[in-house]
XYZ file of C-alpha atoms in Angstrom:
231
model
C -94.242 -49.265 117.129
C -91.713 -51.525 118.815
C -91.989 -52.417 122.493
C -89.595 -54.666 124.399
C -90.263 -56.318 127.733
C -86.837 -57.091 129.129
C -84.599 -57.336 132.182
C -81.217 -55.675 132.450
C -79.433 -58.831 133.660
C -81.127 -61.288 131.296
C -78.743 -62.716 128.693
C -81.639 -63.334 126.318
C -82.881 -59.770 126.666
C -79.357 -58.574 125.904
C -79.558 -60.339 122.540
C -82.719 -58.434 121.660
C -81.279 -55.098 122.808
C -78.064 -55.669 120.849
C -80.066 -56.380 117.692
C -82.193 -53.278 118.188
C -79.051 -51.201 118.769
C -77.277 -52.546 115.680
C -80.368 -51.712 113.621
C -80.578 -48.231 115.102
C -84.249 -48.744 115.930
C -86.332 -46.744 118.381
C -88.327 -48.791 120.853
C -90.371 -48.442 124.023
C -88.813 -50.083 127.062
C -90.750 -52.119 129.619
C -88.208 -53.119 132.266
C -88.993 -56.245 134.275
C -87.445 -56.588 137.732
C -87.505 -60.397 137.303
C -88.348 -60.816 140.981
C -91.591 -62.587 140.169
C -93.172 -59.912 137.997
C -92.511 -62.106 134.957
C -95.083 -64.524 136.426
C -97.796 -61.881 136.701
C -100.941 -63.048 134.857
C -100.920 -59.945 132.657
C -97.385 -60.681 131.492
C -98.079 -64.399 131.084
C -100.768 -63.460 128.560
C -97.975 -61.969 126.444
C -95.400 -64.652 127.153
C -96.805 -67.889 128.640
C -93.260 -69.075 129.389
C -92.810 -66.277 131.927
C -89.422 -65.236 130.587
C -87.908 -62.240 128.835
C -87.586 -60.840 126.265
C -90.950 -60.285 124.666
C -91.181 -58.053 121.605
C -94.434 -56.367 120.610
C -94.491 -54.863 117.116
C -97.640 -52.983 116.172
C -99.616 -55.190 118.535
C -98.069 -58.459 117.346
C -96.233 -60.463 120.011
C -92.937 -62.226 119.285
C -91.187 -64.344 121.921
C -87.892 -66.261 122.166
C -84.715 -64.215 121.799
C -83.404 -65.989 118.699
C -86.771 -65.641 116.966
C -86.837 -61.951 117.914
C -83.340 -61.429 116.497
C -84.284 -62.970 113.158
C -87.632 -61.179 113.087
C -85.944 -57.808 113.524
C -83.380 -58.627 110.849
C -86.079 -59.714 108.396
C -88.397 -56.794 109.148
C -85.717 -54.110 109.213
C -83.114 -55.345 106.699
C -80.680 -52.417 106.987
C -78.017 -53.029 108.051
C -78.216 -56.776 107.402
C -77.191 -59.002 110.299
C -77.143 -62.308 108.441
C -74.360 -63.140 105.958
C -75.177 -63.392 102.263
C -72.656 -66.167 101.629
C -74.450 -69.522 102.111
C -71.632 -71.084 104.147
C -71.276 -68.070 106.421
C -75.053 -67.963 106.741
C -75.059 -71.605 107.821
C -72.376 -70.819 110.399
C -74.509 -67.996 111.780
C -77.491 -70.333 112.112
C -75.236 -72.908 113.773
C -74.045 -70.401 116.359
C -77.542 -69.268 117.299
C -78.690 -72.891 117.577
C -75.713 -73.872 119.723
C -76.329 -70.937 122.063
C -79.941 -71.971 122.566
C -79.352 -75.691 122.994
C -76.081 -75.840 124.928
C -74.779 -72.507 126.150
C -77.970 -71.068 127.623
C -78.553 -74.070 129.927
C -74.874 -73.908 130.904
C -75.270 -70.225 131.718
C -78.193 -70.907 134.054
C -76.227 -73.569 135.933
C -73.145 -71.353 136.228
C -75.146 -68.344 137.413
C -77.033 -70.267 140.092
C -73.903 -72.119 141.208
C -72.091 -68.832 141.815
C -73.672 -65.359 141.887
C -77.244 -66.458 142.678
C -76.394 -69.392 144.915
C -76.351 -67.636 148.291
C -79.944 -66.373 148.504
C -81.512 -69.671 147.424
C -79.091 -71.842 149.399
C -80.043 -69.967 152.579
C -83.672 -71.054 152.234
C -85.038 -74.271 153.664
C -85.500 -77.087 151.172
C -89.263 -76.547 151.282
C -88.922 -72.812 150.613
C -86.417 -73.428 147.827
C -88.616 -76.061 146.206
C -91.594 -73.703 146.339
C -89.646 -70.874 144.719
C -88.172 -73.053 141.984
C -91.582 -74.584 141.287
C -92.908 -71.151 140.275
C -90.957 -71.208 137.025
C -93.233 -72.151 134.091
C -90.349 -73.988 132.396
C -89.520 -77.043 134.520
C -86.186 -77.680 132.835
C -84.959 -74.252 133.941
C -85.876 -75.120 137.530
C -83.773 -78.266 137.205
C -80.760 -76.273 135.978
C -81.155 -73.798 138.844
C -81.572 -76.563 141.423
C -78.409 -78.314 140.262
C -76.456 -75.069 140.472
C -77.701 -74.141 143.943
C -77.659 -77.563 145.601
C -74.601 -79.155 143.988
C -72.569 -76.305 142.518
C -70.171 -76.635 139.623
C -69.104 -80.106 140.758
C -72.532 -81.523 140.006
C -72.963 -83.536 136.794
C -74.838 -80.564 135.303
C -72.095 -78.225 136.521
C -69.394 -80.283 134.846
C -71.436 -80.465 131.662
C -71.881 -76.687 131.791
C -68.118 -76.223 132.012
C -67.658 -78.421 128.958
C -70.256 -76.371 127.073
C -68.490 -73.095 127.827
C -65.164 -74.622 126.817
C -66.778 -75.613 123.505
C -68.069 -72.069 123.027
C -64.589 -70.632 123.493
C -63.190 -73.255 121.112
C -65.784 -72.282 118.459
C -64.922 -68.605 118.837
C -61.191 -69.322 118.644
C -61.645 -71.399 115.480
C -63.884 -68.741 113.921
C -61.275 -66.061 114.639
C -58.856 -67.959 112.418
C -61.258 -67.528 109.462
C -62.110 -63.874 109.922
C -62.805 -61.026 112.344
C -66.343 -62.113 113.182
C -67.961 -65.428 114.037
C -69.714 -65.992 110.715
C -67.493 -64.281 108.186
C -66.141 -60.804 107.483
C -69.156 -58.921 108.871
C -70.691 -58.642 112.327
C -73.827 -60.782 112.461
C -76.451 -62.434 114.618
C -73.851 -65.101 115.364
C -71.829 -62.533 117.295
C -74.919 -61.101 118.966
C -75.962 -64.584 120.109
C -72.609 -65.193 121.808
C -71.925 -61.768 123.339
C -74.275 -61.978 126.369
C -72.715 -65.250 127.506
C -69.250 -63.731 127.371
C -70.588 -60.799 129.396
C -71.927 -63.287 131.949
C -68.575 -65.078 132.211
C -66.885 -61.729 132.858
C -69.537 -60.856 135.451
C -68.813 -64.159 137.199
C -65.077 -63.298 137.105
C -64.329 -66.195 134.752
C -62.588 -64.322 131.935
C -59.497 -66.401 132.726
C -61.201 -69.151 130.737
C -59.900 -67.532 127.535
C -56.444 -66.515 128.793
C -54.842 -69.043 126.424
C -57.128 -68.234 123.484
C -55.800 -65.088 121.774
C -58.408 -65.255 119.020
C -61.186 -65.077 121.599
C -59.521 -62.124 123.324
C -59.142 -60.198 120.055
C -62.729 -60.906 119.016
C -63.910 -59.725 122.434
C -61.910 -56.507 122.077
C -63.586 -55.856 118.715
C -67.011 -56.490 120.227
C -66.420 -53.975 123.007
C -65.500 -51.296 120.476
C -68.926 -51.448 118.839
C -71.373 -48.702 119.885
C -74.087 -51.329 120.379
C -72.079 -52.954 123.167
C -72.402 -49.880 125.373
C -75.955 -49.103 124.271
C -77.325 -52.568 125.010
C-alpha cells in the first residue's frame, strides 16, 4: 500500500505526485494544509524535517522528494523513468541534483519575496522571527527571511534570479538535443524541473522564457501529458 503525505502547493510534493501519475499507481492521499500541521509531533515522527512529501510504502517511510522519485522508479519499473543510455542517465541525475541544490532554494526565496511576502511582512519583527523559528530546517528560514525582509533585490534574491536563469538555460540547451531533458524519453529529469516552472507561472514570471523557444516548446509538451493535469 502506498500513502503520500503532501500539500497541493508544495513543489516537492508535486514531484512525488507526478512520478506516481506517470507510473499509474494507486495511492492513499493525506493532504497537509501546511499551516503548521507539518510540525505536529505525530507527523514529525514520520518526517523529522517537518516538510512534505513523505511516502509510506507498506509501513516503510521514505522522505525527500528526489529519493521518493527514485524509490518509486526502482520499485515499480514500468514505465521506466530513468534513461538506459549512460550519458542520458547522467544528465537525469545532474538535473535532479541541480534542482535540489540550486533551484529549490531559489524557489523559496522567490515565493517569499512575492506571493507569500505580504502576510509575513505585516507581522512585527518579533512575531516574524517566532514564526520563522518554527521551521525545523534553519536554512529554509534564512531563505524565507531574505525573501520577506529584502525581496528580490537582496543578495539571496539576486542569486535566486541567477539560479532560475541557469535552469532556463539548461532546459534550452537540452531542447537542442532532444524533446526531453535527458534524452528522447520523458524522465525524472523532466519531473524534477516541472514544479519549478509551474511556480514561475504562478508568480506570473513566464516572461523569463519569452526569448527561449526551446523552453516554450518543452513546456508545451509537458502540459500535454496526462500526468500534468493529474498531479
